[in-house]
PDB file of C-alpha atoms and ligand atoms in Angstrom:
ATOM      1  CA  MET O 128     -13.873   1.153   6.785  1.00  0.00           C
ATOM      2  CA  LEU O 129     -10.870  -0.092   4.696  1.00  0.00           C
ATOM      3  CA  GLY O 130     -10.429  -1.010   1.123  1.00  0.00           C
ATOM      4  CA  PHE O 131      -7.344  -2.504  -0.377  1.00  0.00           C
ATOM      5  CA  LEU O 132      -5.677  -2.318  -3.551  1.00  0.00           C
ATOM      6  CA  ALA O 133      -2.833  -4.955  -4.129  1.00  0.00           C
ATOM      7  CA  SER O 134      -1.185  -6.448  -6.988  1.00  0.00           C
ATOM      8  CA  HIS O 135       0.838  -9.552  -5.531  1.00  0.00           C
ATOM      9  CA  THR O 136       1.340 -11.265  -2.440  1.00  0.00           C
ATOM     10  CA  GLY O 137      -0.388  -8.790  -0.149  1.00  0.00           C
ATOM     11  CA  THR O 138       1.612  -9.551   3.257  1.00  0.00           C
ATOM     12  CA  ASN O 139       1.090  -5.847   4.378  1.00  0.00           C
ATOM     13  CA  MET O 140      -2.821  -6.401   3.797  1.00  0.00           C
ATOM     14  CA  GLN O 141      -2.680  -9.560   5.557  1.00  0.00           C
ATOM     15  CA  ALA O 142      -0.725  -7.886   8.630  1.00  0.00           C
ATOM     16  CA  ILE O 143      -3.652  -5.345   8.734  1.00  0.00           C
ATOM     17  CA  ILE O 144      -6.253  -7.889   8.396  1.00  0.00           C
ATOM     18  CA  ASP O 145      -4.695 -10.016  11.419  1.00  0.00           C
ATOM     19  CA  ALA O 146      -4.304  -6.656  13.554  1.00  0.00           C
ATOM     20  CA  ILE O 147      -8.256  -5.974  12.775  1.00  0.00           C
ATOM     21  CA  LYS O 148      -8.731  -9.711  13.785  1.00  0.00           C
ATOM     22  CA  GLU O 149      -6.795  -9.591  17.133  1.00  0.00           C
ATOM     23  CA  GLY O 150      -8.380  -6.444  18.216  1.00  0.00           C
ATOM     24  CA  ARG O 151      -5.135  -4.187  17.682  1.00  0.00           C
ATOM     25  CA  LEU O 152      -6.637  -2.081  15.082  1.00  0.00           C
ATOM     26  CA  ASP O 153      -9.983  -0.579  15.270  1.00  0.00           C
ATOM     27  CA  ALA O 154     -11.056  -0.769  11.707  1.00  0.00           C
ATOM     28  CA  LYS O 155     -13.079  -3.033   9.016  1.00  0.00           C
ATOM     29  CA  ALA O 156     -11.571  -4.501   6.107  1.00  0.00           C
ATOM     30  CA  CYS O 157     -14.446  -3.980   3.564  1.00  0.00           C
ATOM     31  CA  ALA O 158     -12.896  -4.900   0.321  1.00  0.00           C
ATOM     32  CA  VAL O 159      -9.990  -6.131  -1.818  1.00  0.00           C
ATOM     33  CA  ILE O 160      -9.351  -5.158  -5.491  1.00  0.00           C
ATOM     34  CA  SER O 161      -6.561  -6.458  -7.503  1.00  0.00           C
ATOM     35  CA  ASN O 162      -5.471  -5.840 -11.080  1.00  0.00           C
ATOM     36  CA  ASN O 163      -3.896  -9.378 -11.136  1.00  0.00           C
ATOM     37  CA  SER O 164      -6.233 -12.430 -11.023  1.00  0.00           C
ATOM     38  CA  ASN O 165      -3.714 -14.685  -9.840  1.00  0.00           C
ATOM     39  CA  SER O 166      -2.539 -12.453  -7.004  1.00  0.00           C
ATOM     40  CA  VAL O 167      -2.094 -14.169  -3.403  1.00  0.00           C
ATOM     41  CA  ALA O 168      -3.868 -10.974  -2.198  1.00  0.00           C
ATOM     42  CA  LEU O 169      -7.204 -12.021  -3.753  1.00  0.00           C
ATOM     43  CA  GLU O 170      -6.815 -15.569  -2.448  1.00  0.00           C
ATOM     44  CA  ARG O 171      -6.206 -13.908   0.972  1.00  0.00           C
ATOM     45  CA  ALA O 172      -9.367 -12.116   0.582  1.00  0.00           C
ATOM     46  CA  ARG O 173     -11.292 -15.076  -0.311  1.00  0.00           C
ATOM     47  CA  ASN O 174      -9.961 -16.775   2.737  1.00  0.00           C
ATOM     48  CA  GLU O 175     -10.993 -14.188   4.984  1.00  0.00           C
ATOM     49  CA  GLY O 176     -14.463 -13.796   3.476  1.00  0.00           C
ATOM     50  CA  ILE O 177     -13.735 -10.129   2.325  1.00  0.00           C
ATOM     51  CA  PRO O 178     -15.214  -9.173  -1.111  1.00  0.00           C
ATOM     52  CA  ALA O 179     -12.609  -9.604  -3.674  1.00  0.00           C
ATOM     53  CA  TYR O 180     -12.590  -8.047  -7.123  1.00  0.00           C
ATOM     54  CA  HIS O 181     -10.368  -8.457 -10.061  1.00  0.00           C
ATOM     55  CA  ILE O 182     -10.487  -5.205 -11.727  1.00  0.00           C
ATOM     56  CA  SER O 183      -7.722  -4.741 -14.380  1.00  0.00           C
ATOM     57  CA  SER O 184      -7.361  -2.469 -17.772  1.00  0.00           C
ATOM     58  CA  LYS O 185      -7.979  -5.896 -19.849  1.00  0.00           C
ATOM     59  CA  LYS O 186     -11.107  -6.312 -18.537  1.00  0.00           C
ATOM     60  CA  TYR O 187     -12.003  -2.407 -18.533  1.00  0.00           C
ATOM     61  CA  PRO O 188     -10.023  -1.226 -21.662  1.00  0.00           C
ATOM     62  CA  ASP O 189     -11.658   2.186 -21.502  1.00  0.00           C
ATOM     63  CA  GLU O 190      -9.886   4.082 -18.729  1.00  0.00           C
ATOM     64  CA  GLN O 191     -13.158   5.813 -17.180  1.00  0.00           C
ATOM     65  CA  ASP O 192     -14.906   2.510 -16.948  1.00  0.00           C
ATOM     66  CA  LEU O 193     -11.922   0.978 -15.194  1.00  0.00           C
ATOM     67  CA  ASP O 194     -12.057   3.853 -12.643  1.00  0.00           C
ATOM     68  CA  ASN O 195     -15.745   3.515 -12.142  1.00  0.00           C
ATOM     69  CA  ALA O 196     -15.305  -0.054 -11.539  1.00  0.00           C
ATOM     70  CA  ILE O 197     -12.790   0.524  -8.848  1.00  0.00           C
ATOM     71  CA  ILE O 198     -14.736   3.360  -7.342  1.00  0.00           C
ATOM     72  CA  ASN O 199     -18.022   1.478  -7.290  1.00  0.00           C
ATOM     73  CA  ALA O 200     -16.241  -1.727  -5.859  1.00  0.00           C
ATOM     74  CA  LEU O 201     -15.001   0.415  -2.836  1.00  0.00           C
ATOM     75  CA  LYS O 202     -18.285   2.643  -2.340  1.00  0.00           C
ATOM     76  CA  GLU O 203     -20.287  -0.318  -2.524  1.00  0.00           C
ATOM     77  CA  ASN O 204     -18.675  -1.902   0.298  1.00  0.00           C
ATOM     78  CA  GLY O 205     -18.727   1.210   2.347  1.00  0.00           C
ATOM     79  CA  VAL O 206     -15.064   1.814   2.096  1.00  0.00           C
ATOM     80  CA  ASP O 207     -13.826   5.239   3.187  1.00  0.00           C
ATOM     81  CA  THR O 208     -10.296   4.785   3.432  1.00  0.00           C
ATOM     82  CA  VAL O 209      -8.184   3.364   0.498  1.00  0.00           C
ATOM     83  CA  ILE O 210      -5.100   1.418   1.444  1.00  0.00           C
ATOM     84  CA  LEU O 211      -2.386   0.717  -1.376  1.00  0.00           C
ATOM     85  CA  ALA O 212      -0.623  -2.574  -0.478  1.00  0.00           C
ATOM     86  CA  GLY O 213       1.940  -3.211  -3.289  1.00  0.00           C
ATOM     87  CA  TYR O 214      -0.411  -1.941  -5.960  1.00  0.00           C
ATOM     88  CA  MET O 215       1.808  -2.020  -9.162  1.00  0.00           C
ATOM     89  CA  LYS O 216      -0.572   0.447 -11.013  1.00  0.00           C
ATOM     90  CA  LYS O 217      -0.709   4.439 -10.942  1.00  0.00           C
ATOM     91  CA  LEU O 218      -4.059   5.267  -9.330  1.00  0.00           C
ATOM     92  CA  SER O 219      -6.004   8.021 -11.533  1.00  0.00           C
ATOM     93  CA  PRO O 220      -6.699  11.043 -10.233  1.00  0.00           C
ATOM     94  CA  ARG O 221     -10.558  10.365 -10.530  1.00  0.00           C
ATOM     95  CA  VAL O 222     -10.056   7.584  -8.022  1.00  0.00           C
ATOM     96  CA  ILE O 223      -7.989   9.563  -5.744  1.00  0.00           C
ATOM     97  CA  GLN O 224     -10.370  12.329  -5.873  1.00  0.00           C
ATOM     98  CA  ALA O 225     -13.231  10.071  -5.017  1.00  0.00           C
ATOM     99  CA  PHE O 226     -11.386   9.443  -1.796  1.00  0.00           C
ATOM    100  CA  LYS O 227      -9.876  12.609  -1.168  1.00  0.00           C
ATOM    101  CA  GLY O 228      -7.207  13.030   1.177  1.00  0.00           C
ATOM    102  CA  ARG O 229      -7.924   9.289   2.447  1.00  0.00           C
ATOM    103  CA  VAL O 230      -5.804   7.024   0.143  1.00  0.00           C
ATOM    104  CA  LEU O 231      -2.700   5.897   1.741  1.00  0.00           C
ATOM    105  CA  ASN O 232       0.241   4.056   0.518  1.00  0.00           C
ATOM    106  CA  ILE O 233       3.537   2.447   2.101  1.00  0.00           C
ATOM    107  CA  HIS O 234       6.983   2.775   0.267  1.00  0.00           C
ATOM    108  CA  PRO O 235       9.838   0.653   1.330  1.00  0.00           C
ATOM    109  CA  ALA O 236      12.299   3.579   1.852  1.00  0.00           C
ATOM    110  CA  LEU O 237      12.541   6.756   3.783  1.00  0.00           C
ATOM    111  CA  LEU O 238      10.823   9.230   1.416  1.00  0.00           C
ATOM    112  CA  PRO O 239      11.408  11.754   0.126  1.00  0.00           C
ATOM    113  CA  LYS O 240      14.612   9.795  -0.584  1.00  0.00           C
ATOM    114  CA  PHE O 241      14.534   6.907  -2.805  1.00  0.00           C
ATOM    115  CA  GLY O 242      11.024   7.595  -4.200  1.00  0.00           C
ATOM    116  CA  GLY O 243       9.378   8.277  -7.484  1.00  0.00           C
ATOM    117  CA  LYS O 244       8.819   7.054 -10.775  1.00  0.00           C
ATOM    118  CA  GLY O 245      10.913   3.623 -11.408  1.00  0.00           C
ATOM    119  CA  LEU O 246      11.686   3.187  -7.875  1.00  0.00           C
ATOM    120  CA  TYR O 247       9.665   0.286  -6.620  1.00  0.00           C
ATOM    121  CA  GLY O 248      10.326  -3.076  -5.158  1.00  0.00           C
ATOM    122  CA  MET O 249      13.895  -4.369  -5.181  1.00  0.00           C
ATOM    123  CA  TYR O 250      15.028  -1.077  -7.272  1.00  0.00           C
ATOM    124  CA  VAL O 251      14.431   0.681  -4.132  1.00  0.00           C
ATOM    125  CA  HIS O 252      16.831  -1.427  -2.109  1.00  0.00           C
ATOM    126  CA  GLU O 253      19.310  -1.648  -4.744  1.00  0.00           C
ATOM    127  CA  ALA O 254      19.393   2.006  -4.795  1.00  0.00           C
ATOM    128  CA  VAL O 255      19.629   2.510  -1.171  1.00  0.00           C
ATOM    129  CA  ILE O 256      22.642   0.010  -1.103  1.00  0.00           C
ATOM    130  CA  GLU O 257      24.367   1.536  -4.035  1.00  0.00           C
ATOM    131  CA  ALA O 258      24.185   4.993  -2.333  1.00  0.00           C
ATOM    132  CA  GLY O 259      25.880   3.594   0.855  1.00  0.00           C
ATOM    133  CA  GLU O 260      22.977   4.531   2.999  1.00  0.00           C
ATOM    134  CA  LYS O 261      23.474   3.308   6.761  1.00  0.00           C
ATOM    135  CA  VAL O 262      19.915   3.597   7.363  1.00  0.00           C
ATOM    136  CA  SER O 263      16.810   2.847   5.377  1.00  0.00           C
ATOM    137  CA  GLY O 264      13.171   2.107   6.484  1.00  0.00           C
ATOM    138  CA  ALA O 265       9.445   2.554   5.401  1.00  0.00           C
ATOM    139  CA  THR O 266       7.096   5.583   4.911  1.00  0.00           C
ATOM    140  CA  VAL O 267       3.308   5.730   5.102  1.00  0.00           C
ATOM    141  CA  HIS O 268       2.178   8.832   3.114  1.00  0.00           C
ATOM    142  CA  LEU O 269      -0.934  10.031   1.710  1.00  0.00           C
ATOM    143  CA  VAL O 270      -1.445   9.542  -2.186  1.00  0.00           C
ATOM    144  CA  ASP O 271      -1.625  12.318  -4.688  1.00  0.00           C
ATOM    145  CA  GLU O 272      -1.223  12.650  -8.387  1.00  0.00           C
ATOM    146  CA  HIS O 273       2.521  12.174  -8.229  1.00  0.00           C
ATOM    147  CA  TYR O 274       4.527   9.132  -7.371  1.00  0.00           C
ATOM    148  CA  ASP O 275       5.581   8.667  -3.678  1.00  0.00           C
ATOM    149  CA  HIS O 276       4.801  12.468  -3.224  1.00  0.00           C
ATOM    150  CA  GLY O 277       1.810  13.038  -0.744  1.00  0.00           C
ATOM    151  CA  ARG O 278       1.994  14.021   3.019  1.00  0.00           C
ATOM    152  CA  ILE O 279       4.247  11.710   5.118  1.00  0.00           C
ATOM    153  CA  LEU O 280       2.300  10.132   7.801  1.00  0.00           C
ATOM    154  CA  ASN O 281       4.750   8.080   9.377  1.00  0.00           C
ATOM    155  CA  GLN O 282       8.148   6.491   9.248  1.00  0.00           C
ATOM    156  CA  ARG O 283      10.198   3.615  10.891  1.00  0.00           C
ATOM    157  CA  THR O 284      14.000   2.976  10.281  1.00  0.00           C
ATOM    158  CA  VAL O 285      16.297  -0.120   9.861  1.00  0.00           C
ATOM    159  CA  GLU O 286      19.920  -0.106   9.843  1.00  0.00           C
ATOM    160  CA  VAL O 287      21.725  -0.975   6.720  1.00  0.00           C
ATOM    161  CA  ALA O 288      24.286  -3.732   7.581  1.00  0.00           C
ATOM    162  CA  PRO O 289      27.767  -3.668   5.588  1.00  0.00           C
ATOM    163  CA  ASP O 290      26.853  -7.129   4.459  1.00  0.00           C
ATOM    164  CA  ASP O 291      23.212  -6.567   3.397  1.00  0.00           C
ATOM    165  CA  THR O 292      22.038  -7.144  -0.055  1.00  0.00           C
ATOM    166  CA  PRO O 293      18.974  -5.769  -1.648  1.00  0.00           C
ATOM    167  CA  GLU O 294      17.247  -9.138  -0.856  1.00  0.00           C
ATOM    168  CA  THR O 295      18.021  -9.104   2.974  1.00  0.00           C
ATOM    169  CA  LEU O 296      17.563  -5.403   3.240  1.00  0.00           C
ATOM    170  CA  ALA O 297      13.973  -5.867   1.753  1.00  0.00           C
ATOM    171  CA  GLN O 298      13.157  -8.725   4.165  1.00  0.00           C
ATOM    172  CA  LYS O 299      14.008  -6.321   7.070  1.00  0.00           C
ATOM    173  CA  VAL O 300      12.206  -3.559   5.518  1.00  0.00           C
ATOM    174  CA  LEU O 301       8.952  -5.585   4.928  1.00  0.00           C
ATOM    175  CA  LYS O 302       8.851  -6.793   8.462  1.00  0.00           C
ATOM    176  CA  ILE O 303       8.715  -3.257   9.814  1.00  0.00           C
ATOM    177  CA  GLU O 304       6.430  -2.210   7.006  1.00  0.00           C
ATOM    178  CA  HIS O 305       3.746  -4.605   8.764  1.00  0.00           C
ATOM    179  CA  GLN O 306       4.274  -2.938  11.995  1.00  0.00           C
ATOM    180  CA  LEU O 307       4.286   0.696  10.777  1.00  0.00           C
ATOM    181  CA  TYR O 308       1.041   0.239   8.584  1.00  0.00           C
ATOM    182  CA  VAL O 309      -0.992  -1.166  11.485  1.00  0.00           C
ATOM    183  CA  GLU O 310       0.507   1.414  13.822  1.00  0.00           C
ATOM    184  CA  THR O 311      -0.259   4.175  11.653  1.00  0.00           C
ATOM    185  CA  LEU O 312      -3.662   3.074  10.744  1.00  0.00           C
ATOM    186  CA  GLN O 313      -4.371   2.942  14.450  1.00  0.00           C
ATOM    187  CA  LYS O 314      -3.017   6.298  15.019  1.00  0.00           C
ATOM    188  CA  ILE O 315      -5.499   7.498  12.334  1.00  0.00           C
ATOM    189  CA  ALA O 316      -8.248   5.643  14.109  1.00  0.00           C
ATOM    190  CA  SER O 317      -7.627   7.171  17.510  1.00  0.00           C
ATOM    191  CA  GLY O 318      -7.232  10.598  16.000  1.00  0.00           C
ATOM    192  CA  GLU O 319      -3.345  10.897  16.786  1.00  0.00           C
ATOM    193  CA  ILE O 320      -2.775  11.235  13.303  1.00  0.00           C
ATOM    194  CA  GLN O 321      -5.243  13.396  11.374  1.00  0.00           C
ATOM    195  CA  ILE O 322      -5.806  13.024   7.753  1.00  0.00           C
TER     196      ILE O 322
HETATM  197  C1  GRF Q  11       5.983  -3.468  -0.074  1.00  0.00           C
HETATM  198  O1  GRF Q  11       7.435  -3.528   0.019  1.00  0.00           O
HETATM  199  C2  GRF Q  11       5.575  -2.228  -0.247  1.00  0.00           C
HETATM  200  O2  GRF Q  11       6.329  -1.221   0.423  1.00  0.00           O
HETATM  201  C3  GRF Q  11       5.594  -1.872  -1.650  1.00  0.00           C
HETATM  202  O3  GRF Q  11       5.214  -3.195  -2.228  1.00  0.00           O
HETATM  203  C4  GRF Q  11       5.429  -4.218  -1.507  1.00  0.00           C
HETATM  204  C5  GRF Q  11       4.397  -4.865  -1.142  1.00  0.00           C
HETATM  205  O4  GRF Q  11       4.512  -6.164  -0.409  1.00  0.00           O
HETATM  206  N1  GRF Q  11       4.662  -0.872  -2.110  1.00  0.00           N
HETATM  207  P1  GRF Q  11       3.175  -6.939  -0.063  1.00  0.00           P
HETATM  208  O5  GRF Q  11       2.414  -7.283  -1.187  1.00  0.00           O
HETATM  209  O6  GRF Q  11       2.562  -6.378   0.988  1.00  0.00           O
HETATM  210  O7  GRF Q  11       3.707  -8.258   0.562  1.00  0.00           O
END
Protein backbone atom coordinates (compact mmCIF):
# COMPACT_ATOMS: atom_id res chain seq x y z
CA MET A 1 0.00 0.00 0.00
CA LEU A 2 2.25 2.76 -1.35
CA GLY A 3 1.85 6.51 -0.98
CA PHE A 4 4.09 8.84 -2.98
CA LEU A 5 5.44 12.29 -2.26
CA ALA A 6 6.85 13.94 -5.35
CA SER A 7 7.61 17.54 -6.30
CA HIS A 8 8.39 17.47 -9.99
CA THR A 9 8.35 15.03 -12.86
CA GLY A 10 7.80 11.85 -10.91
CA THR A 11 9.53 9.47 -13.32
CA ASN A 12 10.54 7.20 -10.43
CA MET A 13 6.93 7.14 -9.28
CA GLN A 14 5.78 6.30 -12.80
CA ALA A 15 8.33 3.48 -13.07
CA ILE A 16 6.91 1.99 -9.88
CA ILE A 17 3.30 2.40 -11.06
CA ASP A 18 4.18 0.76 -14.39
CA ALA A 19 5.85 -2.16 -12.63
CA ILE A 20 2.69 -2.67 -10.54
CA LYS A 21 0.50 -2.54 -13.66
CA GLU A 22 2.73 -5.02 -15.45
CA GLY A 23 2.71 -7.45 -12.54
CA ARG A 24 6.43 -7.01 -11.78
CA LEU A 25 5.78 -5.48 -8.38
CA ASP A 26 3.42 -6.80 -5.81
CA ALA A 27 2.07 -3.51 -4.40
CA LYS A 28 -0.67 -0.94 -4.82
CA ALA A 29 -0.29 2.78 -5.54
CA CYS A 30 -2.81 4.36 -3.16
CA ALA A 31 -2.12 8.10 -3.09
CA VAL A 32 0.14 10.80 -4.49
CA ILE A 33 0.95 14.05 -2.71
CA SER A 34 2.82 16.98 -4.15
CA ASN A 35 3.76 20.34 -2.68
CA ASN A 36 3.73 21.66 -6.25
CA SER A 37 0.30 22.12 -7.83
CA ASN A 38 1.81 22.16 -11.33
CA SER A 39 3.89 19.05 -10.90
CA VAL A 40 3.86 16.41 -13.60
CA ALA A 41 3.66 13.92 -10.74
CA LEU A 42 0.10 15.07 -9.88
CA GLU A 43 -0.85 14.91 -13.55
CA ARG A 44 0.49 11.36 -13.75
CA ALA A 45 -1.49 10.38 -10.66
CA ARG A 46 -4.72 11.76 -12.12
CA ASN A 47 -4.06 9.95 -15.40
CA GLU A 48 -3.65 6.72 -13.47
CA GLY A 49 -6.78 7.28 -11.38
CA ILE A 50 -4.76 7.47 -8.17
CA PRO A 51 -6.01 9.94 -5.51
CA ALA A 52 -3.88 13.07 -5.97
CA TYR A 53 -3.36 15.81 -3.41
CA HIS A 54 -1.73 19.20 -3.58
CA ILE A 55 -0.55 19.85 -0.03
CA SER A 56 1.80 22.77 0.48
CA SER A 57 2.92 25.18 3.15
CA LYS A 58 1.11 27.93 1.22
CA LYS A 59 -2.15 26.06 1.69
CA TYR A 60 -1.27 25.07 5.26
CA PRO A 61 0.92 27.81 6.79
CA ASP A 62 0.80 26.12 10.19
CA GLU A 63 3.35 23.32 10.29
CA GLN A 64 1.18 21.01 12.35
CA ASP A 65 -1.76 21.49 9.97
CA LEU A 66 0.53 20.67 7.07
CA ASP A 67 1.77 17.49 8.74
CA ASN A 68 -1.78 16.44 9.59
CA ALA A 69 -2.94 17.02 6.02
CA ILE A 70 -0.12 14.80 4.72
CA ILE A 71 -0.69 12.08 7.32
CA ASN A 72 -4.47 12.09 6.82
CA ALA A 73 -4.28 11.91 3.02
CA LEU A 74 -1.96 8.92 3.30
CA LYS A 75 -3.82 7.10 6.07
CA GLU A 76 -7.26 7.69 4.53
CA ASN A 77 -6.06 5.82 1.47
CA GLY A 78 -4.63 2.92 3.42
CA VAL A 79 -0.97 3.79 2.82
CA ASP A 80 1.49 1.82 4.94
CA THR A 81 4.70 2.62 3.08
CA VAL A 82 5.70 6.13 2.00
CA ILE A 83 7.80 6.55 -1.13
CA LEU A 84 9.70 9.79 -1.56
CA ALA A 85 10.25 10.28 -5.27
CA GLY A 86 11.94 13.59 -5.89
CA TYR A 87 10.20 15.28 -2.96
CA MET A 88 12.03 18.54 -2.41
CA LYS A 89 10.78 19.29 1.09
CA LYS A 90 12.20 17.92 4.30
CA LEU A 91 9.65 15.58 5.82
CA SER A 92 8.83 16.57 9.39
CA PRO A 93 9.60 14.18 12.26
CA ARG A 94 5.85 13.93 12.91
CA VAL A 95 5.17 12.46 9.46
CA ILE A 96 8.18 10.14 9.75
CA GLN A 97 6.92 8.96 13.14
CA ALA A 98 3.45 8.28 11.73
CA PHE A 99 5.01 5.77 9.31
CA LYS A 100 7.90 4.74 11.49
CA GLY A 101 10.51 2.73 9.63
CA ARG A 102 8.44 2.68 6.46
CA VAL A 103 9.47 5.85 4.66
CA LEU A 104 11.82 5.31 1.73
CA ASN A 105 13.83 7.68 -0.44
CA ILE A 106 16.02 7.35 -3.49
CA HIS A 107 19.20 9.36 -3.78
CA PRO A 108 21.12 9.74 -7.05
CA ALA A 109 24.55 8.74 -5.69
CA LEU A 110 26.23 6.04 -3.65
CA LEU A 111 25.47 7.11 -0.07
CA PRO A 112 27.00 7.79 2.38
CA LYS A 113 29.08 9.66 -0.19
CA PHE A 114 27.58 12.72 -1.86
CA GLY A 115 24.61 13.09 0.44
CA GLY A 116 23.42 15.61 2.99
CA LYS A 117 22.02 19.11 2.99
CA GLY A 118 22.46 20.92 -0.33
CA LEU A 119 23.37 17.76 -2.20
CA TYR A 120 20.34 17.19 -4.38
CA GLY A 121 19.55 17.12 -8.09
CA MET A 122 22.32 18.29 -10.37
CA TYR A 123 24.49 19.38 -7.40
CA VAL A 124 25.06 15.71 -6.63
CA HIS A 125 26.30 14.87 -10.12
CA GLU A 126 28.46 18.01 -10.26
CA ALA A 127 30.11 16.98 -6.99
CA VAL A 128 30.69 13.42 -8.20
CA ILE A 129 32.38 14.61 -11.39
CA GLU A 130 34.39 17.27 -9.60
CA ALA A 131 35.70 14.64 -7.18
CA GLY A 132 36.90 12.56 -10.13
CA GLU A 133 34.84 9.51 -9.13
CA LYS A 134 34.99 6.60 -11.56
CA VAL A 135 31.75 5.10 -10.27
CA SER A 136 28.47 6.60 -9.15
CA GLY A 137 25.01 5.15 -8.75
CA ALA A 138 21.81 5.30 -6.78
CA THR A 139 20.78 4.42 -3.25
CA VAL A 140 17.42 3.49 -1.77
CA HIS A 141 17.39 4.17 1.95
CA LEU A 142 15.07 4.57 4.86
CA VAL A 143 14.28 8.13 5.87
CA ASP A 144 15.03 9.46 9.31
CA GLU A 145 15.24 13.00 10.68
CA HIS A 146 18.57 13.72 8.94
CA TYR A 147 19.14 14.29 5.23
CA ASP A 148 20.13 11.13 3.33
CA HIS A 149 21.00 9.38 6.56
CA GLY A 150 18.73 6.39 7.25
CA ARG A 151 19.61 2.72 6.74
CA ILE A 152 20.74 1.89 3.22
CA LEU A 153 18.49 -0.78 1.70
CA ASN A 154 19.92 -1.22 -1.79
CA GLN A 155 22.34 0.35 -4.24
CA ARG A 156 23.25 0.07 -7.88
CA THR A 157 26.30 1.48 -9.61
CA VAL A 158 27.02 3.15 -12.95
CA GLU A 159 30.38 3.93 -14.47
CA VAL A 160 31.36 7.57 -14.75
CA ALA A 161 32.90 7.98 -18.21
CA PRO A 162 35.73 10.48 -18.67
CA ASP A 163 33.54 12.58 -20.93
CA ASP A 164 30.45 12.51 -18.71
CA THR A 165 28.94 15.85 -17.77
CA PRO A 166 26.62 16.29 -14.78
CA GLU A 167 23.74 16.13 -17.27
CA THR A 168 24.79 12.87 -18.98
CA LEU A 169 25.59 11.31 -15.61
CA ALA A 170 22.17 12.38 -14.29
CA GLN A 171 20.49 10.63 -17.23
CA LYS A 172 22.42 7.41 -16.64
CA VAL A 173 21.70 7.44 -12.93
CA LEU A 174 17.99 8.20 -13.38
CA LYS A 175 17.66 5.15 -15.62
CA ILE A 176 19.06 2.85 -12.96
CA GLU A 177 17.03 4.60 -10.25
CA HIS A 178 13.86 3.42 -11.97
CA GLN A 179 15.07 -0.19 -11.90
CA LEU A 180 16.52 0.03 -8.41
CA TYR A 181 13.41 1.48 -6.77
CA VAL A 182 11.17 -1.20 -8.29
CA GLU A 183 13.62 -3.99 -7.47
CA THR A 184 13.99 -2.81 -3.87
CA LEU A 185 10.24 -2.55 -3.33
CA GLN A 186 9.75 -6.03 -4.74
CA LYS A 187 12.44 -7.35 -2.37
CA ILE A 188 10.60 -5.69 0.51
CA ALA A 189 7.30 -7.19 -0.69
CA SER A 190 8.85 -10.67 -0.90
CA GLY A 191 10.59 -10.34 2.48
CA GLU A 192 14.11 -10.49 1.03
CA ILE A 193 14.72 -7.00 2.40
CA GLN A 194 13.19 -6.35 5.80
CA ILE A 195 12.11 -2.94 6.94
C1 LIG B 1 15.82 11.59 -8.73
O1 LIG B 1 17.08 11.81 -9.27
C2 LIG B 1 15.94 11.18 -7.27
O2 LIG B 1 17.12 10.51 -6.99
C3 LIG B 1 15.94 12.50 -6.57
O3 LIG B 1 15.07 13.31 -7.31
C4 LIG B 1 14.99 12.85 -8.66
C5 LIG B 1 13.55 12.61 -8.94
O4 LIG B 1 13.28 12.37 -10.27
N1 LIG B 1 15.60 12.30 -5.18
P1 LIG B 1 11.81 12.01 -10.71
O5 LIG B 1 10.88 13.10 -10.20
O6 LIG B 1 11.47 10.67 -10.15
O7 LIG B 1 11.85 12.01 -12.20
